[in-house]
Amino acid sequence: MDRYLIWMRLYMSVEFSLLELASVRLNESPCDSFNHALDYANAADALGFKRFWLAEHHNMQGIASSATSVLIGHIANNTRQIRVGSGGIMLPNHSPLIVAEQFGTLASLYGERIDLGLGRAPGTDPVTSRALKRDEHAAENFAQEVQIIQQLLQPSQPQQRLRAVPGEDTQVPIWILGSSLYSAGLAAQLGLPYSFAGHFAPTYMRAALKRYRAEFRPSAQLEKPYFMLGLPIVWGETAHQAQLNATTGIQRILALFRGEPMWMRPPIDPTQLDWSAGERHSVEEFLGLAQIGDELQLLDGLQQLRDELAVDEFMFTIDVFDKELRLQTLSILANIQQHLR
C-alpha cells in the first residue's frame, strides 16, 4: 500500500450513503414506492448516513425516479440533516440552464443539503432518448455543459447575459458520475468529486480510480481527490439468508437484460433461478462488487475495499423485497461503519 493510501486510511473516516431508484414492488404503485423511499431516507437520516441520492431513469417499468428533481425536493422537505441529491441527472436529457435552475431552486429551499451528480449516459433506450427531445449527440458536449452549469451556479459576472434565476451563487456541489476512464479523467480535470457506478458496471473501477487520483487538479470546489464507490449490498442474519434475499436483485437484473418489466419481486430459492449460463455470467459480472452476507461478512468485504482503495465514501444500493428488511439493513450498516478502519 503506497503512502497516499496509508494516509487516507489512518486519518479519514469513511462515509456511508444511499442510492435510491424508487423501486416499484410487484402489485404496488409508484406512490407506494415514494412513501417507502421517504421512510428509508428518514431512517438513514436518523442513523447518520451522509447522502440520499436519486437516480434518473426513463421508460422502465419498476423504476419510478424519472422526475428526479421533484423527488429530491420531496425527500429534502421531509428529512432534517441528510444531504439529498441526484445520482445522477443524465445531462444529455436536459439543457444546462434547466438543470441549474432546478437545482438552484432546490438549494434556495433546502440550503447546503443539495448535491448535483451529473452523468453522461441517457439513462434509457434510444427511442426514449428521442422522446426526451434532446440532440442525439448531446453526450459529446458533456464536458462543456458541465462547465456551463458550474458557471451558472457561481456568482454572476458583470455583463453576464445568461443567468440561472434561481441558481446563481447557490454554488451547489457538482459531482461527476461514471463507469469509465473518460468520466474519471473529466472529474480529475475539473477538480470535482468522482462517484463510480460500481453497483452496475464494476469492470473499470480500479483503472478509473487510478486515473482520477493521478490526474486530479485542485479546484475552488475541491482541494484533493474525493472518491465515492457505488456498490450493491444485501444483508441476512445468516449467509444463506443473505443469498436468498439477493435473489430479488438477481431477478431484476435478469429482467433488465431481457427487456422485461423490472418490478421488485419476492426472493426465491437460488436453485430455482431460471437463467442460462450466459445470463448467469452477465449477472455475476454486473454484481462484481456486490457485498452479500451476514454482518461479519459485510464488514470484512467493505474493510478489504477500504484497505485496497482508500474509499472516501460508499454509496449503497439495497435491492431487497421486504421493506422492513431494507430498514433493518441500514441499522446493520450503521454498526459496521463504526468498526471500519
mmCIF file of C-alpha atoms in Angstrom:
data_model
loop_
_atom_site.group_PDB
_atom_site.id
_atom_site.type_symbol
_atom_site.label_atom_id
_atom_site.label_comp_id
_atom_site.label_asym_id
_atom_site.label_seq_id
_atom_site.Cartn_x
_atom_site.Cartn_y
_atom_site.Cartn_z
ATOM 1 C CA MET A 1 0.000 0.000 0.000
ATOM 2 C CA ASP A 2 1.522 3.363 -1.016
ATOM 3 C CA ARG A 3 1.885 6.317 1.341
ATOM 4 C CA TYR A 4 -1.185 8.095 -0.027
ATOM 5 C CA LEU A 5 -3.448 5.142 0.690
ATOM 6 C CA ILE A 6 -1.968 4.661 4.153
ATOM 7 C CA TRP A 7 -2.592 8.315 4.983
ATOM 8 C CA MET A 8 -6.158 8.137 3.687
ATOM 9 C CA ARG A 9 -6.896 5.078 5.784
ATOM 10 C CA LEU A 10 -5.391 6.416 9.010
ATOM 11 C CA TYR A 11 -6.730 9.938 9.004
ATOM 12 C CA MET A 12 -10.053 9.922 7.220
ATOM 13 C CA SER A 13 -13.217 8.119 8.226
ATOM 14 C CA VAL A 14 -15.372 6.547 5.544
ATOM 15 C CA GLU A 15 -18.872 7.904 4.904
ATOM 16 C CA PHE A 16 -21.940 5.782 4.132
ATOM 17 C CA SER A 17 -24.635 6.938 1.692
ATOM 18 C CA LEU A 18 -27.567 5.516 -0.289
ATOM 19 C CA LEU A 19 -28.669 5.474 -3.909
ATOM 20 C CA GLU A 20 -32.417 5.133 -4.468
ATOM 21 C CA LEU A 21 -34.359 4.327 -7.652
ATOM 22 C CA ALA A 22 -37.849 4.455 -6.118
ATOM 23 C CA SER A 23 -38.238 0.798 -6.995
ATOM 24 C CA VAL A 24 -41.797 -0.398 -7.508
ATOM 25 C CA ARG A 25 -42.652 -3.716 -5.920
ATOM 26 C CA LEU A 26 -44.858 -6.205 -7.681
ATOM 27 C CA ASN A 27 -48.537 -5.252 -7.274
ATOM 28 C CA GLU A 28 -47.716 -1.854 -5.736
ATOM 29 C CA SER A 29 -47.895 1.675 -7.167
ATOM 30 C CA PRO A 30 -45.300 4.423 -7.645
ATOM 31 C CA CYS A 31 -46.959 6.258 -4.745
ATOM 32 C CA ASP A 32 -46.247 3.249 -2.515
ATOM 33 C CA SER A 33 -42.630 3.410 -3.632
ATOM 34 C CA PHE A 34 -42.361 7.119 -2.891
ATOM 35 C CA ASN A 35 -43.755 6.579 0.599
ATOM 36 C CA HIS A 36 -41.262 3.821 1.278
ATOM 37 C CA ALA A 37 -38.409 5.914 -0.159
ATOM 38 C CA LEU A 38 -39.269 8.618 2.363
ATOM 39 C CA ASP A 39 -39.336 6.126 5.256
ATOM 40 C CA TYR A 40 -35.998 4.806 4.022
ATOM 41 C CA ALA A 41 -34.490 8.297 3.813
ATOM 42 C CA ASN A 42 -35.717 9.206 7.291
ATOM 43 C CA ALA A 43 -34.205 6.035 8.747
ATOM 44 C CA ALA A 44 -30.903 6.824 7.047
ATOM 45 C CA ASP A 45 -31.092 10.408 8.292
ATOM 46 C CA ALA A 46 -31.597 9.259 11.890
ATOM 47 C CA LEU A 47 -28.671 6.823 11.619
ATOM 48 C CA GLY A 48 -26.229 9.438 10.333
ATOM 49 C CA PHE A 49 -25.882 8.441 6.687
ATOM 50 C CA LYS A 50 -24.232 11.173 4.649
ATOM 51 C CA ARG A 51 -26.332 11.340 1.473
ATOM 52 C CA PHE A 52 -29.508 10.087 -0.120
ATOM 53 C CA TRP A 53 -29.319 10.291 -3.899
ATOM 54 C CA LEU A 54 -31.956 9.501 -6.504
ATOM 55 C CA ALA A 55 -31.149 8.153 -9.953
ATOM 56 C CA GLU A 56 -32.708 9.266 -13.232
ATOM 57 C CA HIS A 57 -34.192 6.529 -15.413
ATOM 58 C CA HIS A 58 -36.933 6.674 -18.027
ATOM 59 C CA ASN A 59 -39.389 4.240 -19.609
ATOM 60 C CA MET A 60 -38.521 1.437 -17.175
ATOM 61 C CA GLN A 61 -41.435 -0.327 -15.523
ATOM 62 C CA GLY A 62 -40.413 -0.888 -11.932
ATOM 63 C CA ILE A 63 -38.323 2.285 -11.545
ATOM 64 C CA ALA A 64 -40.244 5.429 -10.576
ATOM 65 C CA SER A 65 -37.439 8.010 -10.229
ATOM 66 C CA SER A 66 -37.813 9.602 -13.667
ATOM 67 C CA ALA A 67 -38.766 13.048 -12.291
ATOM 68 C CA THR A 68 -35.594 13.112 -10.249
ATOM 69 C CA SER A 69 -35.520 16.735 -9.117
ATOM 70 C CA VAL A 70 -39.166 16.514 -7.993
ATOM 71 C CA LEU A 71 -38.375 13.515 -5.783
ATOM 72 C CA ILE A 72 -35.265 15.234 -4.421
ATOM 73 C CA GLY A 73 -37.461 18.093 -3.266
ATOM 74 C CA HIS A 74 -39.938 15.675 -1.669
ATOM 75 C CA ILE A 75 -37.195 13.861 0.260
ATOM 76 C CA ALA A 76 -35.354 17.046 1.251
ATOM 77 C CA ASN A 77 -38.563 18.638 2.504
ATOM 78 C CA ASN A 78 -39.253 15.701 4.811
ATOM 79 C CA THR A 79 -35.781 14.997 6.215
ATOM 80 C CA ARG A 80 -33.543 17.014 8.503
ATOM 81 C CA GLN A 81 -29.809 16.615 8.037
ATOM 82 C CA ILE A 82 -29.006 14.094 5.326
ATOM 83 C CA ARG A 83 -27.764 15.539 2.030
ATOM 84 C CA VAL A 84 -30.138 14.880 -0.852
ATOM 85 C CA GLY A 85 -29.189 14.891 -4.496
ATOM 86 C CA SER A 86 -29.014 13.261 -7.887
ATOM 87 C CA GLY A 87 -27.160 10.096 -8.643
ATOM 88 C CA GLY A 88 -27.485 11.357 -11.198
ATOM 89 C CA ILE A 89 -29.067 13.806 -13.534
ATOM 90 C CA MET A 90 -28.382 12.410 -17.016
ATOM 91 C CA LEU A 91 -27.220 15.576 -18.689
ATOM 92 C CA PRO A 92 -27.842 14.520 -22.318
ATOM 93 C CA ASN A 93 -31.557 14.633 -21.464
ATOM 94 C CA HIS A 94 -31.573 18.234 -20.207
ATOM 95 C CA SER A 95 -30.405 21.714 -21.042
ATOM 96 C CA PRO A 96 -27.727 23.051 -18.676
ATOM 97 C CA LEU A 97 -29.866 26.089 -17.868
ATOM 98 C CA ILE A 98 -32.835 23.974 -16.779
ATOM 99 C CA VAL A 99 -30.595 21.850 -14.556
ATOM 100 C CA ALA A 100 -29.054 24.946 -12.976
ATOM 101 C CA GLU A 101 -32.484 26.493 -12.376
ATOM 102 C CA GLN A 102 -33.935 23.302 -10.866
ATOM 103 C CA PHE A 103 -31.038 22.695 -8.515
ATOM 104 C CA GLY A 104 -30.750 26.382 -7.756
ATOM 105 C CA THR A 105 -34.395 26.240 -6.694
ATOM 106 C CA LEU A 106 -33.724 23.171 -4.532
ATOM 107 C CA ALA A 107 -30.731 24.895 -2.931
ATOM 108 C CA SER A 108 -32.795 28.022 -2.312
ATOM 109 C CA LEU A 109 -35.346 25.882 -0.487
ATOM 110 C CA TYR A 110 -33.075 23.462 1.359
ATOM 111 C CA GLY A 111 -29.771 25.287 1.678
ATOM 112 C CA GLU A 112 -26.484 23.430 1.606
ATOM 113 C CA ARG A 113 -28.055 19.954 1.738
ATOM 114 C CA ILE A 114 -28.380 19.607 -2.057
ATOM 115 C CA ASP A 115 -25.915 17.736 -4.313
ATOM 116 C CA LEU A 116 -25.847 17.665 -8.111
ATOM 117 C CA GLY A 117 -24.425 14.474 -9.562
ATOM 118 C CA LEU A 118 -24.136 14.547 -13.361
ATOM 119 C CA GLY A 119 -23.911 11.586 -15.713
ATOM 120 C CA ARG A 120 -23.095 11.355 -19.407
ATOM 121 C CA ALA A 121 -25.367 8.418 -20.325
ATOM 122 C CA PRO A 122 -29.027 8.998 -21.234
ATOM 123 C CA GLY A 123 -30.258 6.512 -18.624
ATOM 124 C CA THR A 124 -32.644 4.911 -21.112
ATOM 125 C CA ASP A 125 -33.017 3.416 -24.584
ATOM 126 C CA PRO A 126 -32.567 5.284 -27.907
ATOM 127 C CA VAL A 127 -36.325 5.527 -28.570
ATOM 128 C CA THR A 128 -36.911 7.174 -25.200
ATOM 129 C CA SER A 129 -33.900 9.441 -25.697
ATOM 130 C CA ARG A 130 -35.515 10.814 -28.840
ATOM 131 C CA ALA A 131 -38.798 11.254 -26.976
ATOM 132 C CA LEU A 132 -36.964 13.411 -24.430
ATOM 133 C CA LYS A 133 -36.329 15.840 -27.308
ATOM 134 C CA ARG A 134 -32.602 16.301 -26.820
ATOM 135 C CA ASP A 135 -29.936 16.148 -29.513
ATOM 136 C CA GLU A 136 -28.825 12.530 -30.001
ATOM 137 C CA HIS A 137 -25.225 13.781 -29.980
ATOM 138 C CA ALA A 138 -25.644 15.696 -26.711
ATOM 139 C CA ALA A 139 -23.349 13.326 -24.809
ATOM 140 C CA GLU A 140 -20.460 14.586 -26.921
ATOM 141 C CA ASN A 141 -20.897 18.012 -25.303
ATOM 142 C CA PHE A 142 -20.927 16.670 -21.746
ATOM 143 C CA ALA A 143 -17.714 18.335 -20.542
ATOM 144 C CA GLN A 144 -18.722 21.711 -21.961
ATOM 145 C CA GLU A 145 -22.221 21.524 -20.494
ATOM 146 C CA VAL A 146 -20.895 20.577 -17.050
ATOM 147 C CA GLN A 147 -18.796 23.742 -17.119
ATOM 148 C CA ILE A 148 -21.802 25.824 -18.188
ATOM 149 C CA ILE A 149 -23.726 24.554 -15.159
ATOM 150 C CA GLN A 150 -20.746 25.322 -12.934
ATOM 151 C CA GLN A 151 -20.715 28.886 -14.197
ATOM 152 C CA LEU A 152 -24.470 29.313 -13.802
ATOM 153 C CA LEU A 153 -24.314 28.215 -10.150
ATOM 154 C CA GLN A 154 -21.491 30.628 -9.299
ATOM 155 C CA PRO A 155 -21.856 34.377 -8.573
ATOM 156 C CA SER A 156 -22.784 36.166 -11.768
ATOM 157 C CA GLN A 157 -20.214 38.314 -13.547
ATOM 158 C CA PRO A 158 -20.646 41.884 -14.872
ATOM 159 C CA GLN A 159 -22.316 41.900 -18.279
ATOM 160 C CA GLN A 160 -23.227 38.197 -17.952
ATOM 161 C CA ARG A 161 -26.255 37.728 -20.177
ATOM 162 C CA LEU A 162 -27.285 34.176 -19.258
ATOM 163 C CA ARG A 163 -28.242 33.623 -15.640
ATOM 164 C CA ALA A 164 -29.939 30.880 -13.676
ATOM 165 C CA VAL A 165 -32.617 32.506 -11.540
ATOM 166 C CA PRO A 166 -32.713 30.992 -9.008
ATOM 167 C CA GLY A 167 -29.369 29.280 -9.193
ATOM 168 C CA GLU A 168 -26.640 31.866 -9.417
ATOM 169 C CA ASP A 169 -24.420 31.980 -6.346
ATOM 170 C CA THR A 170 -26.013 28.880 -4.808
ATOM 171 C CA GLN A 171 -22.768 27.006 -5.548
ATOM 172 C CA VAL A 172 -24.447 23.615 -5.425
ATOM 173 C CA PRO A 173 -21.669 20.981 -5.229
ATOM 174 C CA ILE A 174 -21.260 19.166 -8.539
ATOM 175 C CA TRP A 175 -20.163 15.544 -8.833
ATOM 176 C CA ILE A 176 -19.109 13.608 -11.902
ATOM 177 C CA LEU A 177 -20.688 10.172 -12.116
ATOM 178 C CA GLY A 178 -19.479 7.423 -14.378
ATOM 179 C CA SER A 179 -18.122 3.973 -15.018
ATOM 180 C CA SER A 180 -15.319 4.712 -17.467
ATOM 181 C CA LEU A 181 -11.877 6.227 -17.797
ATOM 182 C CA TYR A 182 -13.450 9.208 -19.569
ATOM 183 C CA SER A 183 -15.551 10.206 -16.570
ATOM 184 C CA ALA A 184 -12.567 9.712 -14.255
ATOM 185 C CA GLY A 185 -10.422 11.960 -16.420
ATOM 186 C CA LEU A 186 -13.057 14.675 -16.616
ATOM 187 C CA ALA A 187 -13.625 14.674 -12.847
ATOM 188 C CA ALA A 188 -9.867 14.983 -12.355
ATOM 189 C CA GLN A 189 -9.507 17.748 -14.933
ATOM 190 C CA LEU A 190 -12.308 19.822 -13.403
ATOM 191 C CA GLY A 191 -11.263 19.127 -9.817
ATOM 192 C CA LEU A 192 -14.611 17.581 -8.887
ATOM 193 C CA PRO A 193 -15.559 14.659 -6.633
ATOM 194 C CA TYR A 194 -15.988 11.398 -8.533
ATOM 195 C CA SER A 195 -18.635 8.724 -7.990
ATOM 196 C CA PHE A 196 -18.013 5.400 -9.720
ATOM 197 C CA ALA A 197 -21.030 3.286 -10.694
ATOM 198 C CA GLY A 198 -19.752 0.038 -9.263
ATOM 199 C CA HIS A 199 -23.317 -1.019 -8.475
ATOM 200 C CA PHE A 200 -23.860 -2.000 -12.108
ATOM 201 C CA ALA A 201 -20.606 -1.571 -14.081
ATOM 202 C CA PRO A 202 -17.612 -2.502 -11.924
ATOM 203 C CA THR A 203 -15.214 -3.544 -14.707
ATOM 204 C CA TYR A 204 -13.080 -0.396 -14.979
ATOM 205 C CA MET A 205 -13.324 0.724 -11.372
ATOM 206 C CA ARG A 206 -9.657 0.303 -10.412
ATOM 207 C CA ALA A 207 -8.330 1.803 -13.634
ATOM 208 C CA ALA A 208 -10.736 4.747 -13.348
ATOM 209 C CA LEU A 209 -9.755 5.407 -9.740
ATOM 210 C CA LYS A 210 -6.063 5.297 -10.648
ATOM 211 C CA ARG A 211 -6.566 7.823 -13.430
ATOM 212 C CA TYR A 212 -8.722 10.107 -11.268
ATOM 213 C CA ARG A 213 -6.139 10.332 -8.500
ATOM 214 C CA ALA A 214 -3.168 10.599 -10.850
ATOM 215 C CA GLU A 215 -4.632 13.425 -12.952
ATOM 216 C CA PHE A 216 -6.559 15.349 -10.292
ATOM 217 C CA ARG A 217 -6.221 19.141 -10.357
ATOM 218 C CA PRO A 218 -7.325 21.122 -7.274
ATOM 219 C CA SER A 219 -10.264 23.445 -7.845
ATOM 220 C CA ALA A 220 -12.305 26.021 -5.957
ATOM 221 C CA GLN A 221 -14.704 23.214 -5.001
ATOM 222 C CA LEU A 222 -12.181 20.521 -4.035
ATOM 223 C CA GLU A 223 -8.555 20.589 -2.879
ATOM 224 C CA LYS A 224 -7.801 16.873 -3.173
ATOM 225 C CA PRO A 225 -9.432 13.837 -4.804
ATOM 226 C CA TYR A 226 -12.627 12.514 -3.295
ATOM 227 C CA PHE A 227 -13.807 9.088 -4.414
ATOM 228 C CA MET A 228 -17.225 7.552 -3.843
ATOM 229 C CA LEU A 229 -17.818 3.918 -4.750
ATOM 230 C CA GLY A 230 -21.314 2.692 -5.509
ATOM 231 C CA LEU A 231 -21.990 -0.966 -4.823
ATOM 232 C CA PRO A 232 -24.891 -3.328 -4.090
ATOM 233 C CA ILE A 233 -25.211 -4.731 -0.600
ATOM 234 C CA VAL A 234 -27.510 -7.425 0.776
ATOM 235 C CA TRP A 235 -27.599 -8.461 4.416
ATOM 236 C CA GLY A 236 -29.050 -11.558 6.041
ATOM 237 C CA GLU A 237 -28.891 -12.941 9.562
ATOM 238 C CA THR A 238 -27.001 -15.875 8.017
ATOM 239 C CA ALA A 239 -25.007 -16.206 4.816
ATOM 240 C CA HIS A 240 -27.713 -18.492 3.437
ATOM 241 C CA GLN A 241 -30.446 -15.957 4.200
ATOM 242 C CA ALA A 242 -28.415 -13.205 2.523
ATOM 243 C CA GLN A 243 -28.086 -15.289 -0.653
ATOM 244 C CA LEU A 244 -31.847 -15.856 -0.591
ATOM 245 C CA ASN A 245 -32.520 -12.122 -0.105
ATOM 246 C CA ALA A 246 -30.208 -11.337 -3.023
ATOM 247 C CA THR A 247 -32.411 -13.212 -5.499
ATOM 248 C CA THR A 248 -34.759 -10.206 -5.637
ATOM 249 C CA GLY A 249 -31.985 -8.142 -7.218
ATOM 250 C CA ILE A 250 -30.898 -11.004 -9.470
ATOM 251 C CA GLN A 251 -34.429 -11.395 -10.839
ATOM 252 C CA ARG A 252 -34.485 -7.686 -11.532
ATOM 253 C CA ILE A 253 -31.172 -7.696 -13.376
ATOM 254 C CA LEU A 254 -32.354 -10.621 -15.487
ATOM 255 C CA ALA A 255 -35.484 -8.639 -16.353
ATOM 256 C CA LEU A 256 -33.285 -5.715 -17.406
ATOM 257 C CA PHE A 257 -31.193 -7.934 -19.682
ATOM 258 C CA ARG A 258 -34.326 -9.473 -21.181
ATOM 259 C CA GLY A 259 -36.134 -6.183 -21.753
ATOM 260 C CA GLU A 260 -38.892 -7.147 -19.310
ATOM 261 C CA PRO A 261 -40.623 -5.047 -16.602
ATOM 262 C CA MET A 262 -38.304 -4.563 -13.636
ATOM 263 C CA TRP A 263 -40.770 -4.971 -10.777
ATOM 264 C CA MET A 264 -39.229 -5.853 -7.437
ATOM 265 C CA ARG A 265 -40.171 -9.488 -6.847
ATOM 266 C CA PRO A 266 -40.110 -11.614 -3.699
ATOM 267 C CA PRO A 267 -36.974 -13.705 -3.177
ATOM 268 C CA ILE A 268 -36.871 -17.306 -4.343
ATOM 269 C CA ASP A 269 -34.634 -20.271 -3.621
ATOM 270 C CA PRO A 270 -31.381 -19.560 -5.528
ATOM 271 C CA THR A 271 -31.561 -23.039 -7.072
ATOM 272 C CA GLN A 272 -34.849 -22.019 -8.713
ATOM 273 C CA LEU A 273 -33.386 -19.122 -10.684
ATOM 274 C CA ASP A 274 -34.225 -19.652 -14.348
ATOM 275 C CA TRP A 275 -31.188 -18.403 -16.233
ATOM 276 C CA SER A 276 -28.826 -19.589 -18.916
ATOM 277 C CA ALA A 277 -25.093 -19.934 -18.394
ATOM 278 C CA GLY A 278 -24.574 -16.750 -20.381
ATOM 279 C CA GLU A 279 -27.117 -14.830 -18.334
ATOM 280 C CA ARG A 280 -25.577 -16.064 -15.109
ATOM 281 C CA HIS A 281 -22.167 -14.867 -16.242
ATOM 282 C CA SER A 282 -23.582 -11.436 -17.152
ATOM 283 C CA VAL A 283 -25.369 -11.087 -13.810
ATOM 284 C CA GLU A 284 -22.260 -12.096 -11.879
ATOM 285 C CA GLU A 285 -20.251 -9.514 -13.853
ATOM 286 C CA PHE A 286 -22.925 -6.883 -13.124
ATOM 287 C CA LEU A 287 -22.673 -7.728 -9.414
ATOM 288 C CA GLY A 288 -18.894 -7.950 -9.378
ATOM 289 C CA LEU A 289 -18.581 -5.592 -6.391
ATOM 290 C CA ALA A 290 -21.714 -6.734 -4.560
ATOM 291 C CA GLN A 291 -21.380 -7.464 -0.855
ATOM 292 C CA ILE A 292 -23.743 -10.259 0.172
ATOM 293 C CA GLY A 293 -23.624 -11.925 3.572
ATOM 294 C CA ASP A 294 -24.139 -11.670 7.292
ATOM 295 C CA GLU A 295 -22.830 -8.734 9.304
ATOM 296 C CA LEU A 296 -19.297 -10.071 9.718
ATOM 297 C CA GLN A 297 -19.035 -10.928 6.028
ATOM 298 C CA LEU A 298 -20.168 -7.446 5.038
ATOM 299 C CA LEU A 299 -17.705 -5.854 7.439
ATOM 300 C CA ASP A 300 -14.879 -7.974 6.053
ATOM 301 C CA GLY A 301 -15.771 -7.197 2.433
ATOM 302 C CA LEU A 302 -16.058 -3.461 2.987
ATOM 303 C CA GLN A 303 -12.857 -3.416 5.012
ATOM 304 C CA GLN A 304 -10.990 -5.106 2.172
ATOM 305 C CA LEU A 305 -12.229 -2.497 -0.303
ATOM 306 C CA ARG A 306 -11.374 0.277 2.131
ATOM 307 C CA ASP A 307 -7.858 -1.088 2.651
ATOM 308 C CA GLU A 308 -7.196 -1.563 -1.046
ATOM 309 C CA LEU A 309 -8.775 1.592 -2.450
ATOM 310 C CA ALA A 310 -8.906 4.120 0.420
ATOM 311 C CA VAL A 311 -12.538 4.809 -0.494
ATOM 312 C CA ASP A 312 -13.777 8.109 0.912
ATOM 313 C CA GLU A 313 -17.438 7.152 0.740
ATOM 314 C CA PHE A 314 -19.531 4.099 -0.034
ATOM 315 C CA MET A 315 -22.911 4.582 -1.707
ATOM 316 C CA PHE A 316 -25.095 1.506 -1.368
ATOM 317 C CA THR A 317 -27.957 0.160 -3.401
ATOM 318 C CA ILE A 318 -30.071 -2.225 -1.327
ATOM 319 C CA ASP A 319 -32.375 -4.225 -3.597
ATOM 320 C CA VAL A 320 -34.412 -6.409 -1.264
ATOM 321 C CA PHE A 321 -38.147 -7.030 -1.428
ATOM 322 C CA ASP A 322 -39.072 -6.776 2.241
ATOM 323 C CA LYS A 323 -39.332 -3.127 3.293
ATOM 324 C CA GLU A 324 -38.568 -3.811 6.936
ATOM 325 C CA LEU A 325 -35.516 -5.830 5.939
ATOM 326 C CA ARG A 326 -34.205 -2.850 3.998
ATOM 327 C CA LEU A 327 -34.656 -0.601 7.018
ATOM 328 C CA GLN A 328 -33.012 -3.188 9.256
ATOM 329 C CA THR A 329 -30.080 -3.362 6.852
ATOM 330 C CA LEU A 330 -29.464 0.333 7.470
ATOM 331 C CA SER A 331 -29.019 -0.331 11.192
ATOM 332 C CA ILE A 332 -26.592 -3.160 10.398
ATOM 333 C CA LEU A 333 -24.613 -0.846 8.113
ATOM 334 C CA ALA A 334 -24.526 1.904 10.736
ATOM 335 C CA ASN A 335 -22.967 -0.597 13.136
ATOM 336 C CA ILE A 336 -20.494 -1.783 10.501
ATOM 337 C CA GLN A 337 -19.460 1.808 9.819
ATOM 338 C CA GLN A 338 -18.351 2.178 13.437
ATOM 339 C CA HIS A 339 -15.957 -0.751 13.028
ATOM 340 C CA LEU A 340 -14.398 0.213 9.697
ATOM 341 C CA ARG A 341 -10.842 1.482 9.968
#
